[in-house]
PDB file of C-alpha atoms in Angstrom:
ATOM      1  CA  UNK A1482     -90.138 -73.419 -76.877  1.00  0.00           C
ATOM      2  CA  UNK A1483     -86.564 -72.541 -75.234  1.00  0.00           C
ATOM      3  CA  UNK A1484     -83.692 -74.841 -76.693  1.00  0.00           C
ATOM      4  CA  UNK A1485     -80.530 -74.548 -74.172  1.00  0.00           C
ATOM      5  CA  UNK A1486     -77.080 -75.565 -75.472  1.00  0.00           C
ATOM      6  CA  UNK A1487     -74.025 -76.480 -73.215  1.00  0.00           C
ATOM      7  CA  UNK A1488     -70.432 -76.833 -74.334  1.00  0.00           C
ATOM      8  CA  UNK A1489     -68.104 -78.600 -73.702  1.00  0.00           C
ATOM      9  CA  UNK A1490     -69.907 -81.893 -72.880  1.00  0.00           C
ATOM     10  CA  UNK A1491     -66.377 -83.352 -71.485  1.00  0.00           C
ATOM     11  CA  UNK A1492     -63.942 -81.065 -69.670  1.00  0.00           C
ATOM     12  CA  UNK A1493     -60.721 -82.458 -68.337  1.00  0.00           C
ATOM     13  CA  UNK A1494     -58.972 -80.254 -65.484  1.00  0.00           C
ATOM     14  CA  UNK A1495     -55.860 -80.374 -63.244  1.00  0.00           C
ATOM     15  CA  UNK A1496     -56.521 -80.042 -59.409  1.00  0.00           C
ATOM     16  CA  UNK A1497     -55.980 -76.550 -58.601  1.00  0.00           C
ATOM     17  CA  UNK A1498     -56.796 -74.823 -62.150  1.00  0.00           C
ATOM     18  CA  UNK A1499     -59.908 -73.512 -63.192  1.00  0.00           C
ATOM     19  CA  UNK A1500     -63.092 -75.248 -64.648  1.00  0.00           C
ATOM     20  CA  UNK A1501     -65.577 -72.975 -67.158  1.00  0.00           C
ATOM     21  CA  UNK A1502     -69.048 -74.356 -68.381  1.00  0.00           C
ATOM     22  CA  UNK A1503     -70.841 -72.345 -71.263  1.00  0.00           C
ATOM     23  CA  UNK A1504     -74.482 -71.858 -71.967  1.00  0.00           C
ATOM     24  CA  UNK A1505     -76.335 -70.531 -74.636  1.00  0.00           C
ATOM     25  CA  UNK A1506     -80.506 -70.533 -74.642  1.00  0.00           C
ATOM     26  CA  UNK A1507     -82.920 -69.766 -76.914  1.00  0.00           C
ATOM     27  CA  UNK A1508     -86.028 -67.333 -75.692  1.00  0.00           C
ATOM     28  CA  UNK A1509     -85.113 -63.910 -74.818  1.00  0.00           C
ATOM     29  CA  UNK A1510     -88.488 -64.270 -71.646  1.00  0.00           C
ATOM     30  CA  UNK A1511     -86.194 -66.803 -69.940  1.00  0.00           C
ATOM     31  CA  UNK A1512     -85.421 -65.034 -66.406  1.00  0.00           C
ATOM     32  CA  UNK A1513     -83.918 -68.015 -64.209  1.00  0.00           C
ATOM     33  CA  UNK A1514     -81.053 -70.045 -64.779  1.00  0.00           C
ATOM     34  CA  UNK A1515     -79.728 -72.332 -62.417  1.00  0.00           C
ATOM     35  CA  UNK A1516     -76.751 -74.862 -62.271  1.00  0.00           C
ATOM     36  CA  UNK A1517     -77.066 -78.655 -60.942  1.00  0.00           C
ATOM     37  CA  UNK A1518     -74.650 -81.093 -59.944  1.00  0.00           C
ATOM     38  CA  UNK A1519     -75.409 -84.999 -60.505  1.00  0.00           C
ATOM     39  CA  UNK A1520     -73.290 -86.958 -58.827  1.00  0.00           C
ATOM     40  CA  UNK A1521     -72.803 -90.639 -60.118  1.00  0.00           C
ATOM     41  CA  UNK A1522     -75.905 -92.601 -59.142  1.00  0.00           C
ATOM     42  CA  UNK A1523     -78.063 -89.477 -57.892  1.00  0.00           C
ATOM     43  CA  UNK A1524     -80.258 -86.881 -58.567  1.00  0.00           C
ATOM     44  CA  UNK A1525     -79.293 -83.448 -59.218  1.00  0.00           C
ATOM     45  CA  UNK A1526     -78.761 -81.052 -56.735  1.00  0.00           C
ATOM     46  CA  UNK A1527     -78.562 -76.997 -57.411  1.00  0.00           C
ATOM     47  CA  UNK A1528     -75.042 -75.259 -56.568  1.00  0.00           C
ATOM     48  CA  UNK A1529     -76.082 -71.844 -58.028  1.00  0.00           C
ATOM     49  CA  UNK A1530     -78.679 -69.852 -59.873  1.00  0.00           C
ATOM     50  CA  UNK A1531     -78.952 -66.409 -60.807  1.00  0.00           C
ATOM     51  CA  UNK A1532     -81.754 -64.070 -62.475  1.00  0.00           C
ATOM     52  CA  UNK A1533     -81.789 -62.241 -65.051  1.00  0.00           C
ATOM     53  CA  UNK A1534     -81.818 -58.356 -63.259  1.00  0.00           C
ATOM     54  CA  UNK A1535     -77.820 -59.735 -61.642  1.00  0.00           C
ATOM     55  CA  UNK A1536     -75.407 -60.329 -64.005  1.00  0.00           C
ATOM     56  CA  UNK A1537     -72.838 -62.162 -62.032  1.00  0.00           C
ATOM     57  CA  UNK A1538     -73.401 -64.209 -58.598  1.00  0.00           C
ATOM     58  CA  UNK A1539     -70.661 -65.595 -56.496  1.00  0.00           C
ATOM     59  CA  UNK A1540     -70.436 -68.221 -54.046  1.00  0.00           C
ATOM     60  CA  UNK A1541     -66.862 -69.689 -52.808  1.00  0.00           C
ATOM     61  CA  UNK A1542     -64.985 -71.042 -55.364  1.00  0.00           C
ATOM     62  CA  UNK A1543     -68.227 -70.961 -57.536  1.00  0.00           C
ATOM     63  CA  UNK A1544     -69.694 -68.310 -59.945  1.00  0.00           C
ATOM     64  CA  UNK A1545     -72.487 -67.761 -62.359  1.00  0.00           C
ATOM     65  CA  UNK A1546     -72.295 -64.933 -65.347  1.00  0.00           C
ATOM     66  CA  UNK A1547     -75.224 -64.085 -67.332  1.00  0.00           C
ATOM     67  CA  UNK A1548     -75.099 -61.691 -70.371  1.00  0.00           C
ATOM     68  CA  UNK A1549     -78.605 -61.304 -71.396  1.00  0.00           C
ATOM     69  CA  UNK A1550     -78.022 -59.591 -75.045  1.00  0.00           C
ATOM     70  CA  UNK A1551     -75.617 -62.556 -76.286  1.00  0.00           C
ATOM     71  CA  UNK A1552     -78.205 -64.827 -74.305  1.00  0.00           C
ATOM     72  CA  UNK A1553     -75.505 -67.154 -72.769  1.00  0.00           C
ATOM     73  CA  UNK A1554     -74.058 -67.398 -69.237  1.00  0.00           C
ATOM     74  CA  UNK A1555     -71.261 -69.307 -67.537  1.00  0.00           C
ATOM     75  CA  UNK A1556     -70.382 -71.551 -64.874  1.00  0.00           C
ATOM     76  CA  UNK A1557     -67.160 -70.581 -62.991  1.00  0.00           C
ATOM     77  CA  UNK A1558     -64.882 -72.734 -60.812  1.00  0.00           C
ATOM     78  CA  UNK A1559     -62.129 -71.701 -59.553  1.00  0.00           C
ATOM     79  CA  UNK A1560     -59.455 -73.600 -57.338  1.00  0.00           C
ATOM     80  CA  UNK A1561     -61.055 -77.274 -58.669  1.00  0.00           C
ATOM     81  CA  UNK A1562     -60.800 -79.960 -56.343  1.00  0.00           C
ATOM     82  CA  UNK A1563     -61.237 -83.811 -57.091  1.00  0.00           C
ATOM     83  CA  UNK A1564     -64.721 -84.087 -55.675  1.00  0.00           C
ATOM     84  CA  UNK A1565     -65.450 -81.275 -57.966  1.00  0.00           C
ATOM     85  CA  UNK A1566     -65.946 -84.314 -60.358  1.00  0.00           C
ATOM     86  CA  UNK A1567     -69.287 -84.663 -61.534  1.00  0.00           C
ATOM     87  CA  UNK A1568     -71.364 -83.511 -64.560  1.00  0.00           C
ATOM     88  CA  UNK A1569     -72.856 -80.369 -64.647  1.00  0.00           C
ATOM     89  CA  UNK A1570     -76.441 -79.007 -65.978  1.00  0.00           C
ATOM     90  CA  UNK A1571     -77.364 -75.565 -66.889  1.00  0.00           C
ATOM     91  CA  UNK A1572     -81.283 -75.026 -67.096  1.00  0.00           C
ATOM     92  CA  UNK A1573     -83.111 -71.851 -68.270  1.00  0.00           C
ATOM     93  CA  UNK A1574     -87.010 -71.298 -67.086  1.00  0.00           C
ATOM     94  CA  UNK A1575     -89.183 -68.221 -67.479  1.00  0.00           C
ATOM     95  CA  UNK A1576     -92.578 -67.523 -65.644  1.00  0.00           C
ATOM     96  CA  UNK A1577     -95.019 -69.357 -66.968  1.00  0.00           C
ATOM     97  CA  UNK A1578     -97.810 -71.712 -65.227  1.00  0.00           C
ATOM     98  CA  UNK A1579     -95.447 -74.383 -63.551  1.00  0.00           C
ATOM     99  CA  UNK A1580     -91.725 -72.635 -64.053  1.00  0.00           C
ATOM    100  CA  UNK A1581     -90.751 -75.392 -66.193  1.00  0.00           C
ATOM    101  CA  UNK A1582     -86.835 -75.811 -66.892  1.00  0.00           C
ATOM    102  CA  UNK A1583     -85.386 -76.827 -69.588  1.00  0.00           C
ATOM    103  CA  UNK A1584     -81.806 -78.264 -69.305  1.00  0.00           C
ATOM    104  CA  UNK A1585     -78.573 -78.611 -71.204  1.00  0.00           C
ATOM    105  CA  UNK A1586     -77.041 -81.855 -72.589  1.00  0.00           C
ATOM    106  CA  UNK A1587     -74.544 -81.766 -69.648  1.00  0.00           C
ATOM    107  CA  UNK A1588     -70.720 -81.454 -68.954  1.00  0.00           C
ATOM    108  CA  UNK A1589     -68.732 -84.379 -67.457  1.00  0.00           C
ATOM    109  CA  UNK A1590     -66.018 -82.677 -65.283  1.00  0.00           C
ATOM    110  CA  UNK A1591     -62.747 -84.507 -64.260  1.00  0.00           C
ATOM    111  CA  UNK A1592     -60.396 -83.103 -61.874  1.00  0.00           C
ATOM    112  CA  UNK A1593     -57.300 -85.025 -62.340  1.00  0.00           C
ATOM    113  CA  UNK A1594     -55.181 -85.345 -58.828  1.00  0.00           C
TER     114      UNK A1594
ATOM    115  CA  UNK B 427     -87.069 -84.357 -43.427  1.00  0.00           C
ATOM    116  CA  UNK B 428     -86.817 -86.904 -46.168  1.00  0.00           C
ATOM    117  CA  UNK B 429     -87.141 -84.955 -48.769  1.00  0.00           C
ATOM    118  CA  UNK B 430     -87.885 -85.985 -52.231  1.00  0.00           C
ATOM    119  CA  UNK B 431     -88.308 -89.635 -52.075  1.00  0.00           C
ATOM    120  CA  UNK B 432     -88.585 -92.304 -55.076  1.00  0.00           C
ATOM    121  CA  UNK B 433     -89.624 -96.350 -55.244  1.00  0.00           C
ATOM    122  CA  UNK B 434     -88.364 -98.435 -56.558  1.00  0.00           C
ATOM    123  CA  UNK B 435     -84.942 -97.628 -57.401  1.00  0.00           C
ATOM    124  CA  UNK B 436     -84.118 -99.936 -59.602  1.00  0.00           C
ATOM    125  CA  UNK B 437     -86.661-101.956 -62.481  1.00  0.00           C
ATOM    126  CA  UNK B 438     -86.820-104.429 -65.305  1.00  0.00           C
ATOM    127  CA  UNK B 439     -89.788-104.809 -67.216  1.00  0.00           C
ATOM    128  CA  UNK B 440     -91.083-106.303 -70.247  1.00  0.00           C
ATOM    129  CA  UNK B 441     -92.182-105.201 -73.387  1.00  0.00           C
ATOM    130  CA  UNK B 442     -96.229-104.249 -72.407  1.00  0.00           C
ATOM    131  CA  UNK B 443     -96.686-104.407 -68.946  1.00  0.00           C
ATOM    132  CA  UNK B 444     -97.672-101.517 -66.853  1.00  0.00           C
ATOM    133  CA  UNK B 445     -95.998-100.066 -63.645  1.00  0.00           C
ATOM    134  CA  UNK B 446     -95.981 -97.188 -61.363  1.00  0.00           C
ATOM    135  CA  UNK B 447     -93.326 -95.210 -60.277  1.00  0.00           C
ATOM    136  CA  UNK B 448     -93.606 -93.617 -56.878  1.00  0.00           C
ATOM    137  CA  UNK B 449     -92.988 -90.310 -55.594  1.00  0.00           C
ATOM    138  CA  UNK B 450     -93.515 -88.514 -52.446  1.00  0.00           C
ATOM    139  CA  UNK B 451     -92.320 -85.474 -51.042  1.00  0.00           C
ATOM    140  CA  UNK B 452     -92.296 -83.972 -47.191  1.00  0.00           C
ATOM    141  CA  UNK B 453     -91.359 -80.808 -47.807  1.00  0.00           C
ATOM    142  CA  UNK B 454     -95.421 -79.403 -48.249  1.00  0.00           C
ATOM    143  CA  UNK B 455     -93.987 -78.519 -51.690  1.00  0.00           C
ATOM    144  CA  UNK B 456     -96.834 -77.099 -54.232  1.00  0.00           C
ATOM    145  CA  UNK B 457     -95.247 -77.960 -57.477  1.00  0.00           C
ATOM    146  CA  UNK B 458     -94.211 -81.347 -58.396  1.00  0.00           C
ATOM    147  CA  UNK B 459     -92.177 -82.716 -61.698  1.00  0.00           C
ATOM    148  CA  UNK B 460     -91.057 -85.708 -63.162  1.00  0.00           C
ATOM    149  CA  UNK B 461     -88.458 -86.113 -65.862  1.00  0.00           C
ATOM    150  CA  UNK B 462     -86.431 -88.305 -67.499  1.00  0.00           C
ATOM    151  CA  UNK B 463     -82.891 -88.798 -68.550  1.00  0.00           C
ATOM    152  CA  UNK B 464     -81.302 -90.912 -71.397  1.00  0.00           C
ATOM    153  CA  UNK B 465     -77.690 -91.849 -71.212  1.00  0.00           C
ATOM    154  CA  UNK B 466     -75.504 -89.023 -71.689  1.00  0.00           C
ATOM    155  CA  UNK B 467     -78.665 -86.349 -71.909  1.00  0.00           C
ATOM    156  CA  UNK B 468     -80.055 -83.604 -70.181  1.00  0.00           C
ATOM    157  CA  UNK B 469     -83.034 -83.760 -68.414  1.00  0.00           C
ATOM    158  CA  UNK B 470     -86.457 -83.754 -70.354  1.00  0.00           C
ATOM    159  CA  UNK B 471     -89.956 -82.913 -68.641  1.00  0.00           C
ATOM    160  CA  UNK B 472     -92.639 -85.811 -68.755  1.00  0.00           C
ATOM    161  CA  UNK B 473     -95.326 -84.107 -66.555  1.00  0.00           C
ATOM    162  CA  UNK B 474     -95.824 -81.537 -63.972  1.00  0.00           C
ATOM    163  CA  UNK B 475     -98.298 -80.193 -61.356  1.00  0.00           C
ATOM    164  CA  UNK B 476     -98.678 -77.091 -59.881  1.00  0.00           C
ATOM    165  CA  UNK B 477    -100.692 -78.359 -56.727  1.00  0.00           C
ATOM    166  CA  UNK B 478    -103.360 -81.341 -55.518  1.00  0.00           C
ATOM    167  CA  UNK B 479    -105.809 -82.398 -58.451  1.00  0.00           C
ATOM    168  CA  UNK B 480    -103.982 -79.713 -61.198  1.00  0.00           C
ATOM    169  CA  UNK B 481    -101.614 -81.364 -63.667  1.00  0.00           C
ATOM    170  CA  UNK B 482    -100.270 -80.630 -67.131  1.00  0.00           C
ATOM    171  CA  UNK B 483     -98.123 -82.121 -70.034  1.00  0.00           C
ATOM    172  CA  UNK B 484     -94.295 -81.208 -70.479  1.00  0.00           C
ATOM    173  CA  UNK B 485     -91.949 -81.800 -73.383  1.00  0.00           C
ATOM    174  CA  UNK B 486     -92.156 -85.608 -73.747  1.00  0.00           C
ATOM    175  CA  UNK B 487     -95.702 -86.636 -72.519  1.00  0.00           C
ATOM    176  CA  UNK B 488     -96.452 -89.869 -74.479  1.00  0.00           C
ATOM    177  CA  UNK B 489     -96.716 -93.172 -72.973  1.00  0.00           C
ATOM    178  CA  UNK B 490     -97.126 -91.498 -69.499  1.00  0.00           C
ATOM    179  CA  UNK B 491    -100.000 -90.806 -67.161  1.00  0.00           C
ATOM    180  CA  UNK B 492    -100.042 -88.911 -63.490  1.00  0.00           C
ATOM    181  CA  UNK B 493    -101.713 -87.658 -60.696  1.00  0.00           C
ATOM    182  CA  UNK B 494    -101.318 -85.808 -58.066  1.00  0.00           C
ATOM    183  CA  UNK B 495    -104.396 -86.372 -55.417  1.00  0.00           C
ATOM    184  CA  UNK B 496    -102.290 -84.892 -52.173  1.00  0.00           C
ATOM    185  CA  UNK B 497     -99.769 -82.718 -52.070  1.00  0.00           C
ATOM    186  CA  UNK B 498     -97.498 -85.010 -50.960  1.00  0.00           C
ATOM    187  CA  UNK B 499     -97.529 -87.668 -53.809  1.00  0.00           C
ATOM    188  CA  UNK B 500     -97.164 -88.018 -57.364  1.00  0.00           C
ATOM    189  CA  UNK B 501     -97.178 -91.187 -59.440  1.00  0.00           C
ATOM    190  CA  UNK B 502     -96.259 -91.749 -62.588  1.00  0.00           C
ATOM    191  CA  UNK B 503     -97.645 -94.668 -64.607  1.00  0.00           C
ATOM    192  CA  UNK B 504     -96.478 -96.176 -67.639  1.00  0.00           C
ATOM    193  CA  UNK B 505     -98.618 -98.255 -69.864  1.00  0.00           C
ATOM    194  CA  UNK B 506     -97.621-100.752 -72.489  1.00  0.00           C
ATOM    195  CA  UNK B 507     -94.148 -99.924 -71.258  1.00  0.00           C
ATOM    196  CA  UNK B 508     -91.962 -99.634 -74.777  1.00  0.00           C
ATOM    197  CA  UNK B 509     -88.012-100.171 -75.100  1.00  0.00           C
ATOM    198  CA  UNK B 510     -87.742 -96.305 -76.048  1.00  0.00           C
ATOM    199  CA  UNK B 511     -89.008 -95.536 -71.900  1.00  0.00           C
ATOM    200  CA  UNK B 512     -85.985 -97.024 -70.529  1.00  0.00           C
ATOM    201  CA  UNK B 513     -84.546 -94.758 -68.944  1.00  0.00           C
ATOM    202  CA  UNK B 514     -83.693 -93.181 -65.511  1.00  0.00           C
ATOM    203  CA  UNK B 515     -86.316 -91.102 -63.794  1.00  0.00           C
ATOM    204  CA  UNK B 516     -85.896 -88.618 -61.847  1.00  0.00           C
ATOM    205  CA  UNK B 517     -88.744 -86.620 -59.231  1.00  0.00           C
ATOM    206  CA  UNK B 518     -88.615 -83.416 -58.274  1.00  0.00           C
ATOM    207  CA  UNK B 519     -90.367 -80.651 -55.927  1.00  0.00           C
ATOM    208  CA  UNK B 520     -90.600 -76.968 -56.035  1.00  0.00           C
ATOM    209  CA  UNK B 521     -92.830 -74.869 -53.260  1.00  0.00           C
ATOM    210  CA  UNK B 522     -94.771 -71.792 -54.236  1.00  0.00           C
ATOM    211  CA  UNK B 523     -94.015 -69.230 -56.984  1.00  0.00           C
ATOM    212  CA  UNK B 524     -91.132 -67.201 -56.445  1.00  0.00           C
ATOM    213  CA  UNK B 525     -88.560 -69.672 -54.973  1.00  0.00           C
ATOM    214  CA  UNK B 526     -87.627 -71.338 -58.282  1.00  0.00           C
ATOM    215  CA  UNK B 527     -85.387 -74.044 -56.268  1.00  0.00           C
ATOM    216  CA  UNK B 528     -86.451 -77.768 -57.561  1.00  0.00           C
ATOM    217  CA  UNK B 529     -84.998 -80.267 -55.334  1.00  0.00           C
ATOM    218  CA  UNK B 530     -84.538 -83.829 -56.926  1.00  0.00           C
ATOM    219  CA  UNK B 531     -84.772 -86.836 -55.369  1.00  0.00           C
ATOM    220  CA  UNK B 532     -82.356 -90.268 -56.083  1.00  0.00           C
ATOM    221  CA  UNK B 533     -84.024 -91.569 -59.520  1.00  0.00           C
ATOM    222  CA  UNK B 534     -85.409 -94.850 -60.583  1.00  0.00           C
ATOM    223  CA  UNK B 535     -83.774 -96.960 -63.162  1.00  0.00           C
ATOM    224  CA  UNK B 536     -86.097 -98.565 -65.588  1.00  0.00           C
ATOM    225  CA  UNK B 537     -84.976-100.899 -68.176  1.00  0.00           C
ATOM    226  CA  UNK B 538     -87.527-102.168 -70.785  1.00  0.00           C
ATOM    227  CA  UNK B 539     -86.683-105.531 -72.185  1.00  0.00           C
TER     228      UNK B 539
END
């Protein structure tokens, strides 16, 4: 089955400077690959997601890259801001009979004021 | 619109017993997941279901029954809860093939004493 891999599990940031997640999965039929933030106390919630035919997808201050020969992409932020805080999950799902994702161990962001 | 929503939020139980946790979402969603997160750990699939009366195992089945007899609803029951299910659960919704979005809801807490 696919095994996804995210590094660094703890980032520390200054306000202002940028913020970059890495990814790395495992099965080369894996097509979707979305990012979630969990906030303390909730469930996650999806900030971007991109497909394998685009290799880069921007929103804001956010953006995904996806290189599909080194299987890996990235999660971008520019500009961080304090309630950037959070931890952030990469997932990786192909097409199969429920589009099943399987997610990353997680990176705790801190945007230090 | 609710969303996804989740009872209870918050549960103790003891080594053995049984309990349900509740999902339901309003969103005429066809697929339906729940998964489950240990401390510091991504997110691991327990069960799915791609629509009413159609349900299948995920990566960490054991211990766990559902069923999904509306769209709107999905339980999940534990039996002969075990220390190694606490955990917090999360539910989640998806609609039809194509829009790959899963939307989460809040999680319940479950600690097995």
């Amino acid at each position: 089955g696919e095994n996804v891999e995210q590094h660094p599990s703890t980032l520390s940031v200054q306000e202002g400077d940028s913020a970059v997640i890495k990814c790395t999965y495992s099965d080369s039929a894996s097509n979707y690959f979305p990012w979630y933030k969990q906030e303390l106390g909730k469930g996650p919630q999806l900030i971007i997601d991109i497909r394998s035919n685009v290799g880069e997808k921007k929103d804001q201050r956010i953006a995904v890259t996806l290189n599909k020969t080194a299987k890996h992409f990235s999660l971008h932020i520019t500009e961080t801001q304090p309630e950037d805080s959070a931890v952030y999950f990469c997932a990786a799902s192909r097409n199969n009979a429920g589009n099943m994702l399987t997610f990353g161990g997680g990176t705790r962001l801190m945007v230090k004021p | 619109n609710a969303g996804v929503t989740q009872t209870p939020k918050f549960r103790i139980l003891k080594i053995g017993q049984s309990m349900t946790l509740q999902c339901a979402q309003d969103m005429n969603h066809n697929y339906m997941y729940w998964y489950r997160q240990d401390p510091g750990m991504g997110l691991k699939l327990i069960y799915y279901s791609v629509g009413a009366g159609i349900t299948d195992k995920g990566e960490v089945p054991n211990g766990y029954n559902v069923s999904r007899s509306t769209t709107e609803d999905f339980p999940l029951r534990l039996e002969l809860a075990a220390p190694s299910q606490t955990s917090v659960y999360f539910c989640a919704s998806r609609d039809i093939a194509g829009k790959e979005t899963q939307y989460f809801g809040p999680g319940t807490r479950l600690l097995v004493l």
